[in-house]
JSON list of C-alpha atoms in Angstrom, two decimals:
[
{"chain": "A", "resi": 1, "resn": "UNK", "atom": "CA", "xyz": [84.45, 108.03, 105.15]},
{"chain": "A", "resi": 2, "resn": "UNK", "atom": "CA", "xyz": [85.23, 107.80, 108.83]},
{"chain": "A", "resi": 3, "resn": "UNK", "atom": "CA", "xyz": [87.35, 110.45, 110.47]},
{"chain": "A", "resi": 4, "resn": "UNK", "atom": "CA", "xyz": [90.95, 109.78, 109.71]},
{"chain": "A", "resi": 5, "resn": "UNK", "atom": "CA", "xyz": [93.88, 110.78, 111.86]},
{"chain": "A", "resi": 6, "resn": "UNK", "atom": "CA", "xyz": [97.16, 109.63, 110.38]},
{"chain": "A", "resi": 7, "resn": "UNK", "atom": "CA", "xyz": [98.71, 109.73, 113.87]},
{"chain": "A", "resi": 8, "resn": "UNK", "atom": "CA", "xyz": [96.50, 106.70, 114.67]},
{"chain": "A", "resi": 9, "resn": "UNK", "atom": "CA", "xyz": [98.51, 104.67, 112.16]},
{"chain": "A", "resi": 10, "resn": "UNK", "atom": "CA", "xyz": [100.19, 101.50, 113.40]},
{"chain": "A", "resi": 11, "resn": "UNK", "atom": "CA", "xyz": [101.67, 98.28, 112.07]},
{"chain": "A", "resi": 12, "resn": "UNK", "atom": "CA", "xyz": [100.86, 94.86, 113.50]},
{"chain": "A", "resi": 13, "resn": "UNK", "atom": "CA", "xyz": [100.77, 91.26, 112.33]},
{"chain": "A", "resi": 14, "resn": "UNK", "atom": "CA", "xyz": [97.72, 90.45, 110.20]},
{"chain": "A", "resi": 15, "resn": "UNK", "atom": "CA", "xyz": [95.46, 87.83, 111.77]},
{"chain": "A", "resi": 16, "resn": "UNK", "atom": "CA", "xyz": [92.79, 85.53, 110.37]},
{"chain": "A", "resi": 17, "resn": "UNK", "atom": "CA", "xyz": [90.23, 87.53, 112.35]},
{"chain": "A", "resi": 18, "resn": "UNK", "atom": "CA", "xyz": [91.08, 90.48, 110.05]},
{"chain": "A", "resi": 19, "resn": "UNK", "atom": "CA", "xyz": [89.56, 88.70, 107.05]},
{"chain": "A", "resi": 20, "resn": "UNK", "atom": "CA", "xyz": [86.67, 91.16, 106.51]},
{"chain": "A", "resi": 21, "resn": "UNK", "atom": "CA", "xyz": [89.03, 94.15, 106.50]},
{"chain": "A", "resi": 22, "resn": "UNK", "atom": "CA", "xyz": [91.49, 92.23, 104.29]},
{"chain": "A", "resi": 23, "resn": "UNK", "atom": "CA", "xyz": [88.72, 91.58, 101.75]},
{"chain": "A", "resi": 24, "resn": "UNK", "atom": "CA", "xyz": [88.15, 95.33, 101.31]},
{"chain": "A", "resi": 25, "resn": "UNK", "atom": "CA", "xyz": [91.49, 95.82, 99.55]},
{"chain": "A", "resi": 26, "resn": "UNK", "atom": "CA", "xyz": [92.09, 92.23, 98.40]},
{"chain": "A", "resi": 27, "resn": "UNK", "atom": "CA", "xyz": [88.99, 92.29, 96.17]},
{"chain": "A", "resi": 28, "resn": "UNK", "atom": "CA", "xyz": [89.72, 95.77, 94.72]},
{"chain": "A", "resi": 29, "resn": "UNK", "atom": "CA", "xyz": [90.88, 95.76, 91.07]},
{"chain": "A", "resi": 30, "resn": "UNK", "atom": "CA", "xyz": [92.59, 99.15, 91.58]},
{"chain": "A", "resi": 31, "resn": "UNK", "atom": "CA", "xyz": [94.69, 97.81, 94.45]},
{"chain": "A", "resi": 32, "resn": "UNK", "atom": "CA", "xyz": [95.62, 94.57, 92.67]},
{"chain": "A", "resi": 33, "resn": "UNK", "atom": "CA", "xyz": [96.45, 96.24, 89.33]},
{"chain": "A", "resi": 34, "resn": "UNK", "atom": "CA", "xyz": [100.18, 96.71, 90.04]},
{"chain": "A", "resi": 35, "resn": "UNK", "atom": "CA", "xyz": [100.45, 93.70, 92.39]},
{"chain": "A", "resi": 36, "resn": "UNK", "atom": "CA", "xyz": [101.53, 90.16, 91.58]},
{"chain": "A", "resi": 37, "resn": "UNK", "atom": "CA", "xyz": [98.18, 88.81, 92.79]},
{"chain": "A", "resi": 38, "resn": "UNK", "atom": "CA", "xyz": [94.74, 88.96, 91.20]},
{"chain": "A", "resi": 39, "resn": "UNK", "atom": "CA", "xyz": [91.80, 90.31, 93.20]},
{"chain": "A", "resi": 40, "resn": "UNK", "atom": "CA", "xyz": [90.32, 87.68, 95.49]},
{"chain": "A", "resi": 41, "resn": "UNK", "atom": "CA", "xyz": [86.82, 86.54, 94.62]},
{"chain": "A", "resi": 42, "resn": "UNK", "atom": "CA", "xyz": [86.04, 84.42, 97.68]},
{"chain": "A", "resi": 43, "resn": "UNK", "atom": "CA", "xyz": [86.63, 84.68, 101.39]},
{"chain": "A", "resi": 44, "resn": "UNK", "atom": "CA", "xyz": [87.69, 81.01, 101.41]},
{"chain": "A", "resi": 45, "resn": "UNK", "atom": "CA", "xyz": [90.53, 81.69, 98.92]},
{"chain": "A", "resi": 46, "resn": "UNK", "atom": "CA", "xyz": [91.61, 84.72, 100.96]},
{"chain": "A", "resi": 47, "resn": "UNK", "atom": "CA", "xyz": [91.67, 82.68, 104.18]},
{"chain": "A", "resi": 48, "resn": "UNK", "atom": "CA", "xyz": [93.83, 80.04, 102.45]},
{"chain": "A", "resi": 49, "resn": "UNK", "atom": "CA", "xyz": [96.20, 82.78, 101.22]},
{"chain": "A", "resi": 50, "resn": "UNK", "atom": "CA", "xyz": [96.50, 84.36, 104.66]},
{"chain": "A", "resi": 51, "resn": "UNK", "atom": "CA", "xyz": [97.12, 80.95, 106.24]},
{"chain": "A", "resi": 52, "resn": "UNK", "atom": "CA", "xyz": [99.66, 79.71, 103.67]},
{"chain": "A", "resi": 53, "resn": "UNK", "atom": "CA", "xyz": [101.46, 82.92, 102.63]},
{"chain": "A", "resi": 54, "resn": "UNK", "atom": "CA", "xyz": [100.94, 85.75, 105.11]},
{"chain": "A", "resi": 55, "resn": "UNK", "atom": "CA", "xyz": [101.02, 84.11, 108.54]},
{"chain": "A", "resi": 56, "resn": "UNK", "atom": "CA", "xyz": [104.31, 82.25, 107.88]},
{"chain": "A", "resi": 57, "resn": "UNK", "atom": "CA", "xyz": [105.92, 85.28, 106.16]},
{"chain": "A", "resi": 58, "resn": "UNK", "atom": "CA", "xyz": [108.99, 86.51, 108.07]},
{"chain": "A", "resi": 59, "resn": "UNK", "atom": "CA", "xyz": [107.86, 90.19, 108.12]},
{"chain": "A", "resi": 60, "resn": "UNK", "atom": "CA", "xyz": [104.30, 91.00, 107.04]},
{"chain": "A", "resi": 61, "resn": "UNK", "atom": "CA", "xyz": [102.31, 93.70, 108.82]},
{"chain": "A", "resi": 62, "resn": "UNK", "atom": "CA", "xyz": [98.83, 95.12, 108.55]},
{"chain": "A", "resi": 63, "resn": "UNK", "atom": "CA", "xyz": [98.73, 98.89, 108.18]},
{"chain": "A", "resi": 64, "resn": "UNK", "atom": "CA", "xyz": [96.09, 99.86, 110.72]},
{"chain": "A", "resi": 65, "resn": "UNK", "atom": "CA", "xyz": [94.12, 103.03, 111.22]},
{"chain": "A", "resi": 66, "resn": "UNK", "atom": "CA", "xyz": [93.05, 102.75, 114.81]},
{"chain": "A", "resi": 67, "resn": "UNK", "atom": "CA", "xyz": [92.59, 98.98, 115.17]},
{"chain": "A", "resi": 68, "resn": "UNK", "atom": "CA", "xyz": [91.37, 98.26, 111.61]},
{"chain": "A", "resi": 69, "resn": "UNK", "atom": "CA", "xyz": [93.68, 97.00, 108.87]},
{"chain": "A", "resi": 70, "resn": "UNK", "atom": "CA", "xyz": [93.45, 99.21, 105.77]},
{"chain": "A", "resi": 71, "resn": "UNK", "atom": "CA", "xyz": [96.45, 97.80, 103.93]},
{"chain": "A", "resi": 72, "resn": "UNK", "atom": "CA", "xyz": [99.69, 95.90, 104.31]},
{"chain": "A", "resi": 73, "resn": "UNK", "atom": "CA", "xyz": [103.45, 96.23, 104.14]},
{"chain": "A", "resi": 74, "resn": "UNK", "atom": "CA", "xyz": [105.99, 93.42, 103.98]},
{"chain": "A", "resi": 75, "resn": "UNK", "atom": "CA", "xyz": [109.74, 92.98, 103.84]},
{"chain": "A", "resi": 76, "resn": "UNK", "atom": "CA", "xyz": [110.98, 89.79, 102.20]},
{"chain": "A", "resi": 77, "resn": "UNK", "atom": "CA", "xyz": [114.56, 88.85, 103.03]},
{"chain": "A", "resi": 78, "resn": "UNK", "atom": "CA", "xyz": [117.00, 87.33, 100.58]},
{"chain": "A", "resi": 79, "resn": "UNK", "atom": "CA", "xyz": [119.27, 84.50, 101.63]},
{"chain": "A", "resi": 80, "resn": "UNK", "atom": "CA", "xyz": [122.77, 83.25, 100.94]},
{"chain": "A", "resi": 81, "resn": "UNK", "atom": "CA", "xyz": [125.10, 85.77, 99.30]},
{"chain": "A", "resi": 82, "resn": "UNK", "atom": "CA", "xyz": [122.12, 88.11, 98.84]},
{"chain": "A", "resi": 83, "resn": "UNK", "atom": "CA", "xyz": [121.16, 88.17, 102.53]},
{"chain": "A", "resi": 84, "resn": "UNK", "atom": "CA", "xyz": [122.35, 91.78, 102.79]},
{"chain": "A", "resi": 85, "resn": "UNK", "atom": "CA", "xyz": [119.21, 92.91, 100.95]},
{"chain": "A", "resi": 86, "resn": "UNK", "atom": "CA", "xyz": [115.46, 92.55, 101.21]},
{"chain": "A", "resi": 87, "resn": "UNK", "atom": "CA", "xyz": [112.47, 93.72, 99.19]},
{"chain": "A", "resi": 88, "resn": "UNK", "atom": "CA", "xyz": [109.66, 95.89, 100.52]},
{"chain": "A", "resi": 89, "resn": "UNK", "atom": "CA", "xyz": [106.13, 95.85, 99.16]},
{"chain": "A", "resi": 90, "resn": "UNK", "atom": "CA", "xyz": [102.89, 97.44, 100.26]},
{"chain": "A", "resi": 91, "resn": "UNK", "atom": "CA", "xyz": [99.29, 98.01, 99.33]},
{"chain": "A", "resi": 92, "resn": "UNK", "atom": "CA", "xyz": [96.50, 100.17, 100.66]},
{"chain": "A", "resi": 93, "resn": "UNK", "atom": "CA", "xyz": [92.72, 100.23, 100.29]},
{"chain": "A", "resi": 94, "resn": "UNK", "atom": "CA", "xyz": [92.09, 102.63, 97.39]},
{"chain": "A", "resi": 95, "resn": "UNK", "atom": "CA", "xyz": [89.88, 104.97, 99.42]},
{"chain": "A", "resi": 96, "resn": "UNK", "atom": "CA", "xyz": [92.98, 105.87, 101.49]},
{"chain": "A", "resi": 97, "resn": "UNK", "atom": "CA", "xyz": [95.25, 106.67, 98.54]},
{"chain": "A", "resi": 98, "resn": "UNK", "atom": "CA", "xyz": [96.86, 110.10, 98.36]},
{"chain": "A", "resi": 99, "resn": "UNK", "atom": "CA", "xyz": [96.65, 110.81, 102.10]},
{"chain": "A", "resi": 100, "resn": "UNK", "atom": "CA", "xyz": [100.25, 110.06, 103.13]},
{"chain": "A", "resi": 101, "resn": "UNK", "atom": "CA", "xyz": [99.38, 106.76, 104.79]},
{"chain": "A", "resi": 102, "resn": "UNK", "atom": "CA", "xyz": [101.55, 104.48, 102.64]},
{"chain": "A", "resi": 103, "resn": "UNK", "atom": "CA", "xyz": [104.46, 106.94, 102.96]},
{"chain": "A", "resi": 104, "resn": "UNK", "atom": "CA", "xyz": [104.15, 106.96, 106.75]},
{"chain": "A", "resi": 105, "resn": "UNK", "atom": "CA", "xyz": [103.95, 103.15, 106.88]},
{"chain": "A", "resi": 106, "resn": "UNK", "atom": "CA", "xyz": [107.07, 102.76, 104.69]},
{"chain": "A", "resi": 107, "resn": "UNK", "atom": "CA", "xyz": [108.92, 105.28, 106.90]},
{"chain": "A", "resi": 108, "resn": "UNK", "atom": "CA", "xyz": [107.88, 103.29, 109.99]},
{"chain": "A", "resi": 109, "resn": "UNK", "atom": "CA", "xyz": [109.32, 100.13, 108.43]},
{"chain": "A", "resi": 110, "resn": "UNK", "atom": "CA", "xyz": [112.53, 101.91, 107.38]},
{"chain": "A", "resi": 111, "resn": "UNK", "atom": "CA", "xyz": [113.08, 103.16, 110.95]},
{"chain": "A", "resi": 112, "resn": "UNK", "atom": "CA", "xyz": [112.94, 99.67, 112.43]},
{"chain": "A", "resi": 113, "resn": "UNK", "atom": "CA", "xyz": [113.89, 97.03, 109.87]},
{"chain": "A", "resi": 114, "resn": "UNK", "atom": "CA", "xyz": [117.65, 97.69, 109.92]},
{"chain": "A", "resi": 115, "resn": "UNK", "atom": "CA", "xyz": [117.76, 97.26, 113.70]},
{"chain": "A", "resi": 116, "resn": "UNK", "atom": "CA", "xyz": [115.46, 94.22, 113.62]},
{"chain": "A", "resi": 117, "resn": "UNK", "atom": "CA", "xyz": [117.64, 92.63, 110.94]},
{"chain": "A", "resi": 118, "resn": "UNK", "atom": "CA", "xyz": [121.19, 93.92, 111.62]},
{"chain": "A", "resi": 119, "resn": "UNK", "atom": "CA", "xyz": [122.66, 91.93, 108.69]},
{"chain": "A", "resi": 120, "resn": "UNK", "atom": "CA", "xyz": [120.56, 94.02, 106.28]},
{"chain": "A", "resi": 121, "resn": "UNK", "atom": "CA", "xyz": [122.39, 96.65, 104.23]},
{"chain": "A", "resi": 122, "resn": "UNK", "atom": "CA", "xyz": [119.73, 97.44, 101.65]},
{"chain": "A", "resi": 123, "resn": "UNK", "atom": "CA", "xyz": [115.96, 97.45, 101.25]},
{"chain": "A", "resi": 124, "resn": "UNK", "atom": "CA", "xyz": [114.81, 97.63, 97.66]},
{"chain": "A", "resi": 125, "resn": "UNK", "atom": "CA", "xyz": [111.49, 98.19, 95.97]},
{"chain": "A", "resi": 126, "resn": "UNK", "atom": "CA", "xyz": [110.45, 97.45, 92.40]},
{"chain": "A", "resi": 127, "resn": "UNK", "atom": "CA", "xyz": [107.64, 99.63, 91.08]},
{"chain": "A", "resi": 128, "resn": "UNK", "atom": "CA", "xyz": [105.97, 99.57, 87.68]},
{"chain": "A", "resi": 129, "resn": "UNK", "atom": "CA", "xyz": [106.99, 102.62, 85.64]},
{"chain": "A", "resi": 130, "resn": "UNK", "atom": "CA", "xyz": [103.31, 103.56, 85.32]},
{"chain": "A", "resi": 131, "resn": "UNK", "atom": "CA", "xyz": [102.68, 103.43, 89.09]},
{"chain": "A", "resi": 132, "resn": "UNK", "atom": "CA", "xyz": [103.57, 107.05, 89.80]},
{"chain": "A", "resi": 133, "resn": "UNK", "atom": "CA", "xyz": [101.78, 107.10, 93.17]},
{"chain": "A", "resi": 134, "resn": "UNK", "atom": "CA", "xyz": [103.93, 104.30, 94.55]},
{"chain": "A", "resi": 135, "resn": "UNK", "atom": "CA", "xyz": [107.09, 105.93, 93.20]},
{"chain": "A", "resi": 136, "resn": "UNK", "atom": "CA", "xyz": [106.17, 109.11, 95.11]},
{"chain": "A", "resi": 137, "resn": "UNK", "atom": "CA", "xyz": [105.63, 107.08, 98.29]},
{"chain": "A", "resi": 138, "resn": "UNK", "atom": "CA", "xyz": [109.17, 105.69, 98.10]},
{"chain": "A", "resi": 139, "resn": "UNK", "atom": "CA", "xyz": [110.77, 109.04, 97.24]},
{"chain": "A", "resi": 140, "resn": "UNK", "atom": "CA", "xyz": [109.00, 110.74, 100.17]},
{"chain": "A", "resi": 141, "resn": "UNK", "atom": "CA", "xyz": [110.12, 107.90, 102.45]},
{"chain": "A", "resi": 142, "resn": "UNK", "atom": "CA", "xyz": [113.77, 108.55, 101.57]},
{"chain": "A", "resi": 143, "resn": "UNK", "atom": "CA", "xyz": [114.39, 105.85, 98.99]},
{"chain": "A", "resi": 144, "resn": "UNK", "atom": "CA", "xyz": [116.71, 106.56, 96.05]},
{"chain": "A", "resi": 145, "resn": "UNK", "atom": "CA", "xyz": [115.49, 105.97, 92.51]},
{"chain": "A", "resi": 146, "resn": "UNK", "atom": "CA", "xyz": [118.24, 103.92, 90.88]},
{"chain": "A", "resi": 147, "resn": "UNK", "atom": "CA", "xyz": [116.88, 103.42, 87.39]},
{"chain": "A", "resi": 148, "resn": "UNK", "atom": "CA", "xyz": [114.51, 101.55, 85.13]},
{"chain": "A", "resi": 149, "resn": "UNK", "atom": "CA", "xyz": [114.88, 97.81, 84.61]},
{"chain": "A", "resi": 150, "resn": "UNK", "atom": "CA", "xyz": [113.35, 97.24, 81.19]},
{"chain": "A", "resi": 151, "resn": "UNK", "atom": "CA", "xyz": [111.13, 94.19, 80.66]},
{"chain": "A", "resi": 152, "resn": "UNK", "atom": "CA", "xyz": [112.26, 93.02, 84.12]},
{"chain": "A", "resi": 153, "resn": "UNK", "atom": "CA", "xyz": [109.71, 90.28, 84.73]},
{"chain": "A", "resi": 154, "resn": "UNK", "atom": "CA", "xyz": [106.56, 88.78, 83.33]},
{"chain": "A", "resi": 155, "resn": "UNK", "atom": "CA", "xyz": [103.41, 89.26, 85.35]},
{"chain": "A", "resi": 156, "resn": "UNK", "atom": "CA", "xyz": [99.77, 89.01, 84.36]},
{"chain": "A", "resi": 157, "resn": "UNK", "atom": "CA", "xyz": [100.70, 88.11, 80.80]},
{"chain": "A", "resi": 158, "resn": "UNK", "atom": "CA", "xyz": [103.14, 90.88, 79.96]},
{"chain": "A", "resi": 159, "resn": "UNK", "atom": "CA", "xyz": [106.75, 91.91, 80.57]},
{"chain": "A", "resi": 160, "resn": "UNK", "atom": "CA", "xyz": [106.88, 94.90, 82.92]},
{"chain": "A", "resi": 161, "resn": "UNK", "atom": "CA", "xyz": [109.35, 97.77, 83.01]},
{"chain": "A", "resi": 162, "resn": "UNK", "atom": "CA", "xyz": [110.18, 98.38, 86.67]},
{"chain": "A", "resi": 163, "resn": "UNK", "atom": "CA", "xyz": [111.79, 101.25, 88.54]},
{"chain": "A", "resi": 164, "resn": "UNK", "atom": "CA", "xyz": [114.32, 100.12, 91.16]},
{"chain": "A", "resi": 165, "resn": "UNK", "atom": "CA", "xyz": [114.42, 102.06, 94.43]},
{"chain": "A", "resi": 166, "resn": "UNK", "atom": "CA", "xyz": [116.70, 101.42, 97.39]},
{"chain": "A", "resi": 167, "resn": "UNK", "atom": "CA", "xyz": [117.26, 102.50, 100.95]},
{"chain": "A", "resi": 168, "resn": "UNK", "atom": "CA", "xyz": [120.58, 101.67, 102.55]},
{"chain": "A", "resi": 169, "resn": "UNK", "atom": "CA", "xyz": [121.19, 101.13, 106.25]},
{"chain": "A", "resi": 170, "resn": "UNK", "atom": "CA", "xyz": [123.55, 104.11, 106.09]},
{"chain": "A", "resi": 171, "resn": "UNK", "atom": "CA", "xyz": [120.96, 106.44, 104.50]},
{"chain": "A", "resi": 172, "resn": "UNK", "atom": "CA", "xyz": [119.28, 108.99, 106.79]},
{"chain": "A", "resi": 173, "resn": "UNK", "atom": "CA", "xyz": [116.00, 107.60, 108.13]},
{"chain": "A", "resi": 174, "resn": "UNK", "atom": "CA", "xyz": [113.24, 110.16, 107.61]}
]
């Protein structure tokens, strides 16, 4: 593994030219396991996904180590009477798990998203009850564990129990 310095971490928009780096995590069963998407099996499908879903997304960033994307983080806003809240999600190439990278990326988002979107009062995250690593990321980033939503939604053929986390605009930013 290349030398890693977490201080070289940055967030930037993902671009089509990042496709080879994207494929590293997008084809990984371990990364996709707790995600709504299945691992990609072709570069063509991944390019279509980036073009149709990522590029038009209102807030999707590549998590970069140096200049190379090693994962992603997004914030999806709600609209109408729910516009005061948004949902955060993230994923990271499995070889970088357990090194504090996802936590730092989520903290970076938390420090900026409330000023970028001043109408936002709450950022929430839904994490599978079995995804302990992701729960630790959110706790270390200052999110509050609110509780378990039993059989909250169906994904990949089963109903999932999810843990709800939140960060309010009035919470201390870590």
